[in-house]
mmCIF file of C-alpha atoms in Angstrom:
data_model
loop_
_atom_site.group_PDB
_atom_site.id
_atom_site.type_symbol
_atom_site.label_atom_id
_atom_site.label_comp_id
_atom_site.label_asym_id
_atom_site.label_seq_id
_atom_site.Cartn_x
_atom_site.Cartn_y
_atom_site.Cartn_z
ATOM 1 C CA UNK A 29 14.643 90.078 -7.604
ATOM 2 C CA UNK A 30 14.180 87.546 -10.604
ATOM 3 C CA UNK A 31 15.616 87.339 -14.048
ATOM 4 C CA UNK A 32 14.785 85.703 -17.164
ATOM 5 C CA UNK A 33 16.846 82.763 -18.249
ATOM 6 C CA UNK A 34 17.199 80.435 -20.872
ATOM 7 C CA UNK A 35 14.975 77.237 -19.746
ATOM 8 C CA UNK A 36 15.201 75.631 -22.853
ATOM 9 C CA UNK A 37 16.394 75.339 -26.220
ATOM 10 C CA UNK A 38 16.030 73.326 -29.823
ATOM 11 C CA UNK A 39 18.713 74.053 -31.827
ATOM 12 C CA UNK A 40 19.114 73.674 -35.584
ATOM 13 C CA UNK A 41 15.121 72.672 -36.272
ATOM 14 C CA UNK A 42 14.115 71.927 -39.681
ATOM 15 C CA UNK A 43 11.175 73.468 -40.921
ATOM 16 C CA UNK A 44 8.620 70.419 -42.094
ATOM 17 C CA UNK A 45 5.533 72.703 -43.014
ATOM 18 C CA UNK A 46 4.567 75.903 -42.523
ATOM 19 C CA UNK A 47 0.466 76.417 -42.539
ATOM 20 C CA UNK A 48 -0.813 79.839 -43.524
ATOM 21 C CA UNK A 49 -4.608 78.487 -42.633
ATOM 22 C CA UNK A 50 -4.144 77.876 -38.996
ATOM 23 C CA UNK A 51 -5.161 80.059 -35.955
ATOM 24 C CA UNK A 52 -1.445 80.091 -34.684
ATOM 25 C CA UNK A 53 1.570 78.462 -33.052
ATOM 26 C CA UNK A 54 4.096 75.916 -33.373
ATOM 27 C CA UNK A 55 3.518 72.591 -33.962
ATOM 28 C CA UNK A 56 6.614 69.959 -32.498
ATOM 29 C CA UNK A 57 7.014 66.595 -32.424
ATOM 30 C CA UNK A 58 5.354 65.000 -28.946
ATOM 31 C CA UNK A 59 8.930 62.738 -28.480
ATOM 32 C CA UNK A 60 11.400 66.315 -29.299
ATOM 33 C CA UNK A 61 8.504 68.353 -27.084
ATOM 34 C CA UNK A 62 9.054 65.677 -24.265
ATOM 35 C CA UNK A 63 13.069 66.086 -24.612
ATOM 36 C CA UNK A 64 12.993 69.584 -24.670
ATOM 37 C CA UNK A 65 10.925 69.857 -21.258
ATOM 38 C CA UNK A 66 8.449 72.091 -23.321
ATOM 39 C CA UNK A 67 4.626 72.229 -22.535
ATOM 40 C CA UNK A 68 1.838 72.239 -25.129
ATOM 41 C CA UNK A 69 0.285 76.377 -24.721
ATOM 42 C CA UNK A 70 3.984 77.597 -23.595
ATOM 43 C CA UNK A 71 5.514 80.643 -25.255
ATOM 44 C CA UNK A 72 8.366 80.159 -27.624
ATOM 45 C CA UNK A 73 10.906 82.688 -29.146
ATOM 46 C CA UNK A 74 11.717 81.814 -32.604
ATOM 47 C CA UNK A 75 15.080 83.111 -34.347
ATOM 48 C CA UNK A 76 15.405 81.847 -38.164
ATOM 49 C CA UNK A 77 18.508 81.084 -39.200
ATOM 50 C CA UNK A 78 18.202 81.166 -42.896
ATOM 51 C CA UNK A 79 16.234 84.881 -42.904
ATOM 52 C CA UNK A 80 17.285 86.385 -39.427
ATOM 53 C CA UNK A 81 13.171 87.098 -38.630
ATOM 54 C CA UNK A 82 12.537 86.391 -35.043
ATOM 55 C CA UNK A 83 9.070 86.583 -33.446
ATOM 56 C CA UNK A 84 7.265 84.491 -30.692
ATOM 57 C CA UNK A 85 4.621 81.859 -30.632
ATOM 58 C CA UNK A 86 3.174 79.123 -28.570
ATOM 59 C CA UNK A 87 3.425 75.485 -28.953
ATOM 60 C CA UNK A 88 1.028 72.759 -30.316
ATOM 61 C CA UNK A 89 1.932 69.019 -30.282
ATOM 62 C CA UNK A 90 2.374 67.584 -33.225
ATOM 63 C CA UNK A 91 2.349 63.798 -33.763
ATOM 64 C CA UNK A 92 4.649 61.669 -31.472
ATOM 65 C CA UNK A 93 8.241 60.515 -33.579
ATOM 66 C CA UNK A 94 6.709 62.829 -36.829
ATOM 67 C CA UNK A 95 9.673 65.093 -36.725
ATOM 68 C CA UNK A 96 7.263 67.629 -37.398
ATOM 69 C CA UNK A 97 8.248 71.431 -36.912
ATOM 70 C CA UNK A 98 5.551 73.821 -38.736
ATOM 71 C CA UNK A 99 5.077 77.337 -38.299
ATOM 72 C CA UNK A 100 0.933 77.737 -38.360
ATOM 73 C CA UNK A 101 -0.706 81.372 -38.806
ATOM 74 C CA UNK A 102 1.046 84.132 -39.388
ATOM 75 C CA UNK A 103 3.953 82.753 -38.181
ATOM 76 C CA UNK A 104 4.557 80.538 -41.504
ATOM 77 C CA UNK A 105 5.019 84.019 -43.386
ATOM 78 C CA UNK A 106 8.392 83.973 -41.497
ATOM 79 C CA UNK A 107 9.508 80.421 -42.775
ATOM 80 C CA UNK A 108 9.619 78.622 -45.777
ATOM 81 C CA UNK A 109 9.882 74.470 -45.508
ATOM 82 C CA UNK A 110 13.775 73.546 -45.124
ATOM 83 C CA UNK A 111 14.409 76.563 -43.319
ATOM 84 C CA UNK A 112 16.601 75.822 -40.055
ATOM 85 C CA UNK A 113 15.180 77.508 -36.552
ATOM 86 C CA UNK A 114 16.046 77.438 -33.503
ATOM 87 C CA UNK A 115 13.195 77.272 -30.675
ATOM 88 C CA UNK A 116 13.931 79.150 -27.513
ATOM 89 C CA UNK A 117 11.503 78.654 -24.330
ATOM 90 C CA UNK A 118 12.795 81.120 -20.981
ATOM 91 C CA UNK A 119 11.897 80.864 -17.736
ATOM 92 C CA UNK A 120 11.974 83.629 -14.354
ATOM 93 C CA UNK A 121 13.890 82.801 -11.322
ATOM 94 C CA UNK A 122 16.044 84.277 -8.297
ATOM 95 C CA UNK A 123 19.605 84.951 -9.264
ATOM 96 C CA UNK A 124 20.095 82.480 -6.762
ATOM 97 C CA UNK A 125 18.684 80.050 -8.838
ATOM 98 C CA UNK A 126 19.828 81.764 -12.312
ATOM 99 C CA UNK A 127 24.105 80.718 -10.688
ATOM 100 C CA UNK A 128 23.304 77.015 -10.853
ATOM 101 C CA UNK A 129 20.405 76.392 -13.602
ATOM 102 C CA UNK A 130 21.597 74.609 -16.371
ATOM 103 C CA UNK A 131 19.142 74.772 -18.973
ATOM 104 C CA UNK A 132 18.258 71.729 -21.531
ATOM 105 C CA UNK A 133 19.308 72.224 -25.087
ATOM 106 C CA UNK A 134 18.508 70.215 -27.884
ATOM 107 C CA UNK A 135 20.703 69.790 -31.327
ATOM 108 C CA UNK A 136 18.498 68.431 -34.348
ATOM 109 C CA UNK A 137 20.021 67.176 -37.377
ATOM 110 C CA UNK A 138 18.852 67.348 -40.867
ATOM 111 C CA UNK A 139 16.372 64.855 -40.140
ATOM 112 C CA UNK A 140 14.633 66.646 -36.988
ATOM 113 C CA UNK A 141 16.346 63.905 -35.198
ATOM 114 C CA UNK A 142 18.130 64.763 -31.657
ATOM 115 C CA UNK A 143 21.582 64.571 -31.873
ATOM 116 C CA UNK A 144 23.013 66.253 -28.595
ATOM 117 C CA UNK A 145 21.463 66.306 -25.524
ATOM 118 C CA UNK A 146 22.456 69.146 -23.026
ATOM 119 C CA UNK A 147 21.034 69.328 -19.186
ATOM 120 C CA UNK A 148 18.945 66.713 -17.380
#
C-alpha cells in the first residue's frame, strides 16, 4: 500500500508578480527551485496565507537568484503581489518509507531569501 506524503515544502513565499496573460503555472527562482528539490513541470499545491484560496499548479523556472515567485494564468486571480504562500510539492511511497522520510522544507523571508533549511 502507498500513501501520499509531504516531499517538499516553501514556506512563507512572497508573491513577486502575478501574470493574468500566461498559459499557467508557477514561476520560482532556479537557486530556491534547486533547494527545494522541485522539478520544472511538477505539480504544486498552493495555500495563500493572506486570502486562505488554495488550488494547484505546476512549476516553471524562473530566473536563477531573481527571487521570483509569480502566479501565471488563472492562478494570479488567487494572489495579489506581496501576498505570502506557501508551496507544497507531495510525493507516494510505502509506509515503510513514509516512518523515516523526512521531507525538505524551505523558510523564505521577506526578501524570497532562504532562511531555514529543513532535510537534506
Amino acid at each position: 500500500m502507498n500513501i501520499e506524503i509531504l516531499y517538499s515544502k516553501i514556506h512563507n513565499a512572497t508573491i513577486t508578480d502575478a501574470n493574468l496573460n500566461y498559459k499557467g503555472s508557477i514561476t520560482i527562482d532556479k537557486t530556491i527551485l534547486k533547494k527545494a528539490k522541485l522539478f520544472v513541470g511538477q505539480k504544486v499545491e498552493i495555500a495563500n496565507l493572506n486570502n486562505g484560496e488554495r488550488f494547484s499548479t505546476y512549476i516553471i523556472e524562473g530566473e536563477e537568484n531573481s527571487k521570483t515567485i509569480c502566479l501565471n494564468g488563472a492562478a494570479a486571480r488567487k494572489v495579489q503581489i506581496g501576498d505570502k504562500i506557501i508551496i507544497m510539492a507531495y510525493a507516494s511511497c510505502s509506509i515503510d518509507e513514509a516512518q523515516s522520510y523526512k521531507p525538505t522544507i524551505l523558510i523564505l523571508d521577506e526578501n524570497n531569501d532562504i532562511k531555514y533549511k529543513e532535510g537534506k
